Short mmCIF file of C-alpha atoms and ligand atoms in Angstrom, two decimals:
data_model
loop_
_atom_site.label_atom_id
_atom_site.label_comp_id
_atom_site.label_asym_id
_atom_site.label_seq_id
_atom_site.Cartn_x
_atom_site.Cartn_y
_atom_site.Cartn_z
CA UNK A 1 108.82 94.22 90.38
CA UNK A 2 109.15 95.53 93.64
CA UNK A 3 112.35 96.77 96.04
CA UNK A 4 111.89 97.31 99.71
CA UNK A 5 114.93 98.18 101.85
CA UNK A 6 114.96 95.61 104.74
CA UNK A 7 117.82 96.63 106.71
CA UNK A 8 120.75 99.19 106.32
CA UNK A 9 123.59 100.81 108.57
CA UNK A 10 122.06 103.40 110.33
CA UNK A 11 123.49 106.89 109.58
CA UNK A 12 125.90 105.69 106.86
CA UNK A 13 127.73 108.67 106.13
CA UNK A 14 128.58 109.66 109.90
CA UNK A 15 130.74 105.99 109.19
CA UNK A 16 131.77 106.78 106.25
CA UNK A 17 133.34 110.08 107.42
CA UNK A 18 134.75 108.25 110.77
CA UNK A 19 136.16 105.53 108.76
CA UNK A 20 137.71 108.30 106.14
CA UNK A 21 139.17 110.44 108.96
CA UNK A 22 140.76 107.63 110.81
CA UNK A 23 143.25 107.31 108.29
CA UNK A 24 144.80 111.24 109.05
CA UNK A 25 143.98 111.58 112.82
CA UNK A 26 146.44 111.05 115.09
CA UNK A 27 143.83 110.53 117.98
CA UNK A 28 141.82 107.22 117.91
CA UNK A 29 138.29 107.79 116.15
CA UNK A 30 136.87 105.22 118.67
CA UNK A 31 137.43 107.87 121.24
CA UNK A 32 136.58 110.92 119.52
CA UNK A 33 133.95 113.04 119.83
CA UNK A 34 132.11 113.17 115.82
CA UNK A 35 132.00 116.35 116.62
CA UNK A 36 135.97 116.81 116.49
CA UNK A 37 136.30 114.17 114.27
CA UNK A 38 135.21 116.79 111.38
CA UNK A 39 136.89 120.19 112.68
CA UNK A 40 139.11 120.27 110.19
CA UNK A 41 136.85 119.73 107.40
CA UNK A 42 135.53 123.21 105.96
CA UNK A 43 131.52 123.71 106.25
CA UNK A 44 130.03 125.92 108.89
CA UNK A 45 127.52 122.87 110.44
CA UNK A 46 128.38 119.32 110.91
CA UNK A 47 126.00 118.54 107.77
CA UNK A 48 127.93 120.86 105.55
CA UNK A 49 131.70 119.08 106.90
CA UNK A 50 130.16 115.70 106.38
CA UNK A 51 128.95 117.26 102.45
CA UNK A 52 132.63 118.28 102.35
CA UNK A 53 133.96 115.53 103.27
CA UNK A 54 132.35 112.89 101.22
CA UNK A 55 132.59 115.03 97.72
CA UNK A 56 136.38 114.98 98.09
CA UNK A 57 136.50 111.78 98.62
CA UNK A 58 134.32 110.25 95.86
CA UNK A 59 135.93 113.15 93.52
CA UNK A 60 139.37 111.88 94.61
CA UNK A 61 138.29 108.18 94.06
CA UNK A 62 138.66 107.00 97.73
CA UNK A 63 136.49 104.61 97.58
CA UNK A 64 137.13 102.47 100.80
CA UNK A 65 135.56 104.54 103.60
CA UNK A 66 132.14 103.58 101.36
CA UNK A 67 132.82 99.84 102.05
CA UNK A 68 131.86 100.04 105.33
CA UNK A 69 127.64 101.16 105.60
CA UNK A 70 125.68 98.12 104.20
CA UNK A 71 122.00 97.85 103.22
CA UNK A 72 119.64 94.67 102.31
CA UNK A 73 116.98 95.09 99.51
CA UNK A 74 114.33 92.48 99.05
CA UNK A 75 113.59 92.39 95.77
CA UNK A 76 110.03 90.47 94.14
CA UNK A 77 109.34 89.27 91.05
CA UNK A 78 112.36 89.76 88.67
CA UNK A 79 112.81 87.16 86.13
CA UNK A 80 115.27 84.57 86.13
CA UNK A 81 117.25 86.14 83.34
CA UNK A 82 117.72 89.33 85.76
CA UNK A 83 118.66 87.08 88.67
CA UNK A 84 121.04 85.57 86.49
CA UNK A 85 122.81 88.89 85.68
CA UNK A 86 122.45 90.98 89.28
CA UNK A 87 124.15 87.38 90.69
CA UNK A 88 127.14 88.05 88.38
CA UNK A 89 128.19 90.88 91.15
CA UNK A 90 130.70 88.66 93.47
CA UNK A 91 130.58 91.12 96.10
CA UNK A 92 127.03 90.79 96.46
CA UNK A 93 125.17 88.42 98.83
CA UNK A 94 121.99 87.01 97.84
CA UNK A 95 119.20 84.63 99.16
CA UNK A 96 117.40 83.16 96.07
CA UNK A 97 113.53 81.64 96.24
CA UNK A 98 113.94 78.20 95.55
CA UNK A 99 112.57 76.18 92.79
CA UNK A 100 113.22 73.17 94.79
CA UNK A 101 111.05 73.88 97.48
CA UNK A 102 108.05 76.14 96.47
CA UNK A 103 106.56 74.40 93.56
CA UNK A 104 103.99 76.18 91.68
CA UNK A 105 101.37 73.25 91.22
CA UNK A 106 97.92 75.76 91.73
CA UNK A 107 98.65 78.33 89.58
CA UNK A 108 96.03 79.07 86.84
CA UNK A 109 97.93 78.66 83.75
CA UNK A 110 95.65 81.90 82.04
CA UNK A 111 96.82 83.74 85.14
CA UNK A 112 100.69 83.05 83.88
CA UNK A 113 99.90 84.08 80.55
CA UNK A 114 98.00 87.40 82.07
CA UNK A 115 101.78 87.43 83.29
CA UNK A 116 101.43 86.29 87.40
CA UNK A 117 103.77 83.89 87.16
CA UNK A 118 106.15 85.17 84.15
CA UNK A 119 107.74 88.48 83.65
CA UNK A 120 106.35 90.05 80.13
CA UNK A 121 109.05 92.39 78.52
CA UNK A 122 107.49 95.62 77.29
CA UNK A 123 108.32 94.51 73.67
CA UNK A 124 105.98 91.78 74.14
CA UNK A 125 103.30 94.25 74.21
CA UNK A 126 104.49 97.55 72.54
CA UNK A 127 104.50 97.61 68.77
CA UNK A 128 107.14 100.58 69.09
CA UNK A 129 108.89 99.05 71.99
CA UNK A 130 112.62 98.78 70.13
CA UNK A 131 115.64 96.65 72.36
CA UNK A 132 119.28 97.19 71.73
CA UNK A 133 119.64 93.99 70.10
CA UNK A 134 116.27 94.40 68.29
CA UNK A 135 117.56 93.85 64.14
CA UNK A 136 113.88 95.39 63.38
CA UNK A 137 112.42 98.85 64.17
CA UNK A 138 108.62 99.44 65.38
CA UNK A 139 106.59 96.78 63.70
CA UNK A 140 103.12 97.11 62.37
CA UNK A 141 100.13 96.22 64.62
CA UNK A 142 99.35 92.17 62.84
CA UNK A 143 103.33 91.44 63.76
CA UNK A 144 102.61 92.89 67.15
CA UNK A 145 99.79 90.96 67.96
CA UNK A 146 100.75 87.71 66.73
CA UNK A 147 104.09 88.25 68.72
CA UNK A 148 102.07 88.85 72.34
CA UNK A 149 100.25 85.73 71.46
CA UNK A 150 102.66 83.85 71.00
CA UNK A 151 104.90 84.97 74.01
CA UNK A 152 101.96 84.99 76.06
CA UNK A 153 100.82 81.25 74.58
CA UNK A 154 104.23 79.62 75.06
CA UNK A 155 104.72 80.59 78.92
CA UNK A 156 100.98 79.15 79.61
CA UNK A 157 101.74 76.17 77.84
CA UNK A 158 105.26 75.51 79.77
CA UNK A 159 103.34 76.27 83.59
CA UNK A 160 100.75 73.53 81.93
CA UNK A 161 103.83 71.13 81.05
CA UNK A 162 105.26 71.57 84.31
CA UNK A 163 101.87 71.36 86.58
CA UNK A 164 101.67 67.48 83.95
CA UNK A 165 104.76 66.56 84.98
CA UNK A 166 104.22 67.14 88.71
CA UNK A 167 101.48 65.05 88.38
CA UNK A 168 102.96 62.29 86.58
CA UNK A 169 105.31 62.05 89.56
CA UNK A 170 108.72 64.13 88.34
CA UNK A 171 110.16 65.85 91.18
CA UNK A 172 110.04 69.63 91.42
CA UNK A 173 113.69 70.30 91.32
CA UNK A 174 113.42 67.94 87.49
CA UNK A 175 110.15 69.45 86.17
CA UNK A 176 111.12 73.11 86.67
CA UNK A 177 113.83 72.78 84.17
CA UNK A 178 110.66 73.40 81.60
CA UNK A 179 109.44 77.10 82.81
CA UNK A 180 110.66 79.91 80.89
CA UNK A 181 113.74 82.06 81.93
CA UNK A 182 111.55 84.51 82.73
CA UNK A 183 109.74 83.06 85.46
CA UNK A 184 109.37 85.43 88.42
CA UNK A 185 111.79 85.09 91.71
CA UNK A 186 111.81 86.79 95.30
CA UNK A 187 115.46 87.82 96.07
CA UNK A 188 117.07 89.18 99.20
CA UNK A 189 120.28 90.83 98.77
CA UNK A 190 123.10 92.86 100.50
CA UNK A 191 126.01 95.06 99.61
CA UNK A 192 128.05 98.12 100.91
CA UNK A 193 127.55 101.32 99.37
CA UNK A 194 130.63 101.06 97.21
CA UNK A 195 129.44 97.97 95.53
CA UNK A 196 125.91 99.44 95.26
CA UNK A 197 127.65 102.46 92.96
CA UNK A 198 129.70 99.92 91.47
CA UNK A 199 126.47 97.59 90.45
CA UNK A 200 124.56 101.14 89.23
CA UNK A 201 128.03 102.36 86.99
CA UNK A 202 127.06 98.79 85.53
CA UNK A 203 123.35 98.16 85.48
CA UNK A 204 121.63 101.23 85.21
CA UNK A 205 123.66 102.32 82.38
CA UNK A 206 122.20 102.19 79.00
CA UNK A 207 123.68 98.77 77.55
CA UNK A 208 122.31 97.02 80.45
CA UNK A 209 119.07 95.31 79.73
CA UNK A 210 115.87 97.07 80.44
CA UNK A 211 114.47 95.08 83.36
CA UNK A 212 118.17 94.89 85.54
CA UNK A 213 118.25 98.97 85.23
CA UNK A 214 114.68 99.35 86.43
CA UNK A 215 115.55 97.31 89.61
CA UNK A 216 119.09 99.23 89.63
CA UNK A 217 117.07 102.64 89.52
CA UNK A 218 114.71 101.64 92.28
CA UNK A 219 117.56 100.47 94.29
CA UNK A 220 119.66 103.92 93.98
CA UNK A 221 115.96 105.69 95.07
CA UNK A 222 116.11 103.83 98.41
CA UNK A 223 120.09 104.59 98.60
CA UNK A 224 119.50 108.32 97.61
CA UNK A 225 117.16 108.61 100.85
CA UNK A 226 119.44 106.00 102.79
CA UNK A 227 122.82 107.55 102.62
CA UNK A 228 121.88 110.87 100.65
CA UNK A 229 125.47 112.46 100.57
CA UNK A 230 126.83 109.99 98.49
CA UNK A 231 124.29 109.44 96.22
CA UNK A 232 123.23 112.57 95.27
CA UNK A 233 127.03 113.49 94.71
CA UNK A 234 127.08 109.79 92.58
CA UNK A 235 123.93 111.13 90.62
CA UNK A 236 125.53 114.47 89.94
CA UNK A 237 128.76 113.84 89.00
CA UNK A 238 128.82 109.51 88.33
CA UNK A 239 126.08 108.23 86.74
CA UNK A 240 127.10 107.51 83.26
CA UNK A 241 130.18 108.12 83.50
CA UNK A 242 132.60 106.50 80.92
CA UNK A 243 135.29 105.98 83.65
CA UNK A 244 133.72 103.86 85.84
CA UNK A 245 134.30 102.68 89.25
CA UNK A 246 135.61 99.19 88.86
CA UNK A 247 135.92 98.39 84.88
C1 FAD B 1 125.68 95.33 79.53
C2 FAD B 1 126.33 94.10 80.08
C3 FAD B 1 126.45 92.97 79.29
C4 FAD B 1 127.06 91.81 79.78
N1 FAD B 1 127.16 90.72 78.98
C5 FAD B 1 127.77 89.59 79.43
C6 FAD B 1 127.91 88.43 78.62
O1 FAD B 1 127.50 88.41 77.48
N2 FAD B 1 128.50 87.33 79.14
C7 FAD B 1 129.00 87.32 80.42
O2 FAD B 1 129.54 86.29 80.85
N3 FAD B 1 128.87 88.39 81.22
C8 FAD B 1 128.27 89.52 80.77
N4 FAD B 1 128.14 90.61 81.59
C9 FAD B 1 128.60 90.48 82.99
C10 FAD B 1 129.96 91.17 83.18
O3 FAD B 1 130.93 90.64 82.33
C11 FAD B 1 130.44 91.00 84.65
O4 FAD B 1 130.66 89.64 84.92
C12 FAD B 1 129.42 91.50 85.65
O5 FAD B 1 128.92 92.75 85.25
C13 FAD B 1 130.08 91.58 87.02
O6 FAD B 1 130.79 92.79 87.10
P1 FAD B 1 132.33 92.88 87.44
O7 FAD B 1 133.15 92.11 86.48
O8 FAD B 1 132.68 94.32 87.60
O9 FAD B 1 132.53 92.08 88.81
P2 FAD B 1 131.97 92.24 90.29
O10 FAD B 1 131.77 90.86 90.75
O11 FAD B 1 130.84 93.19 90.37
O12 FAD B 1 133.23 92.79 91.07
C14 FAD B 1 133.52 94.20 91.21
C15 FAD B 1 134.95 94.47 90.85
O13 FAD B 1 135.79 93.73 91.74
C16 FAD B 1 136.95 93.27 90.99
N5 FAD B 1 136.96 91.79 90.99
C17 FAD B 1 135.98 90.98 91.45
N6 FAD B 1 136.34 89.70 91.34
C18 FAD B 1 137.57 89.69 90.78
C19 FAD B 1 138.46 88.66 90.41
N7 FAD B 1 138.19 87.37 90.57
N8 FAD B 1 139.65 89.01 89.89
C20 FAD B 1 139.96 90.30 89.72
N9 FAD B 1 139.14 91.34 90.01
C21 FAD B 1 137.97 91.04 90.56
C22 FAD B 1 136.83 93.83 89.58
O14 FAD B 1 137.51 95.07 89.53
C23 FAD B 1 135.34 94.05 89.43
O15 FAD B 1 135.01 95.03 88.47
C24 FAD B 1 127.55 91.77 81.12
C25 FAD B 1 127.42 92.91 81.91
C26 FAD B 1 126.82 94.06 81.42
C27 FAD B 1 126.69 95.27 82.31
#
């Protein structure tokens, strides 16, 4: 898996600050200097107001003002089981790699079992790898090894179904319907910075699945540098939290 930020607001918290402010100024933000904009938030430099400014309002849970920076990841090779959940998020926009139109007709079935094609969950390939919904513990090193085969084995065999049924003429759109759930997919996708807390309160919590917090992690490491404010604060005093954003 990868995450790359494509595009985002540029300086994200001076908007989220204007945006906040507007609502108790009786001048027009549009016309006023950032500068006075923040005088009447306490800090001694415009970095410290802006601090200010943003802690009280994610303490106070004004969330609006955070509606307004946005930022595109793109996001490769997540499985179709983690697109499936991340697309659950209806204030999320996403642009999906199609099944449709890139068919996968050259790739090396051994090369999908050495996991190119298909994402391999850790407890494919750890003995002492244990889920959430796991009903075993750790499991001794025969059980472990016949289970990588056989994970391993079944995705090859479904990329060799489908590459047969290309061949015998079944359109791609029809013959996909046989590749495993965690085949990998390129996503693009876009949210504000309230949703993006919003999606971490949910995803990189500990009941989400292992694979959506990973991507969730990597996202809130590109927001942390993108709007740093607000995500350091959202580190500090959010993550985890029982009360979360949105339930
Ligand atoms: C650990 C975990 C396990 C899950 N298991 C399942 C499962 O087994 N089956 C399943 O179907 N889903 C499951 N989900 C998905 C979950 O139920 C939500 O659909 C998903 O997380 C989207 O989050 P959200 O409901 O906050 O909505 P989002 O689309 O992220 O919207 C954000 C917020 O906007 C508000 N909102 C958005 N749309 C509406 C609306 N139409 N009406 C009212 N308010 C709205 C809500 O306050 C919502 O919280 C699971 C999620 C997690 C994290």
């Amino acid at each position: 898996m990868e995450v790359t930020l494509l595009e985002s607001t540029p300086d994200p918290e001076r908007l989220i600050c204007q945006a906040a402010r507007n609502d108790y100024m009786e001048s027009f933000v549009g016309e006023t200097d950032f500068d006075d904009v923040m005088a009447s938030i306490d800090g001694d430099s415009l970095d410290e107001r802006k601090e200010t400014l943003i802690g009280h309002l994610l303490e106070h849970g004004h969330f609006g003002p955070f509606e307004h920076p946005h930022a595109t990841f793109a996001v490769k090779g997540i499985s179709r089981s983690c697109m499936a959940q991340i697309t659950r998020h209806r204030h999320v926009s996403f642009d999906i790699q199609s099944m449709r139109y890139v068919s996968f007709d050259d790739v090396d079935p051994d090369d999908v079992r050495d996991g190119e094609m298909v994402v391999v969950p850790p407890s494919a390939t750890d003995p002492d790898w244990v889920g959430r919904n796991q009903e075993s513990g750790p499991v001794d090193d025969e059980t472990a090894e016949r289970r990588e085969e056989l994970f391993r084995e079944t995705i090859g065999d479904a990329f060799e179904s489908y590459q047969e049924l290309l061949e015998l003429g079944m359109p791609p759109e029809d013959a996909r319907y046989v590749l495993p759930i965690g085949s990998k997919v390129n996503m693009v996708m876009s949210m504000n910075a309230r949703m993006l807390m919003h999606v971490a309160d949910m995803r990189a919590a500990a009941d989400a699945q292992w694979e959506i917090r990973e991507m969730t992690e990597e996202v809130l490491d590109i927001a942390s540098e993108w709007c740093p404010i607000t995500f350091q604060y959202y580190e500090q005093h959010m993550k985890n939290r029982k009360n979360r954003l949105a339930p």
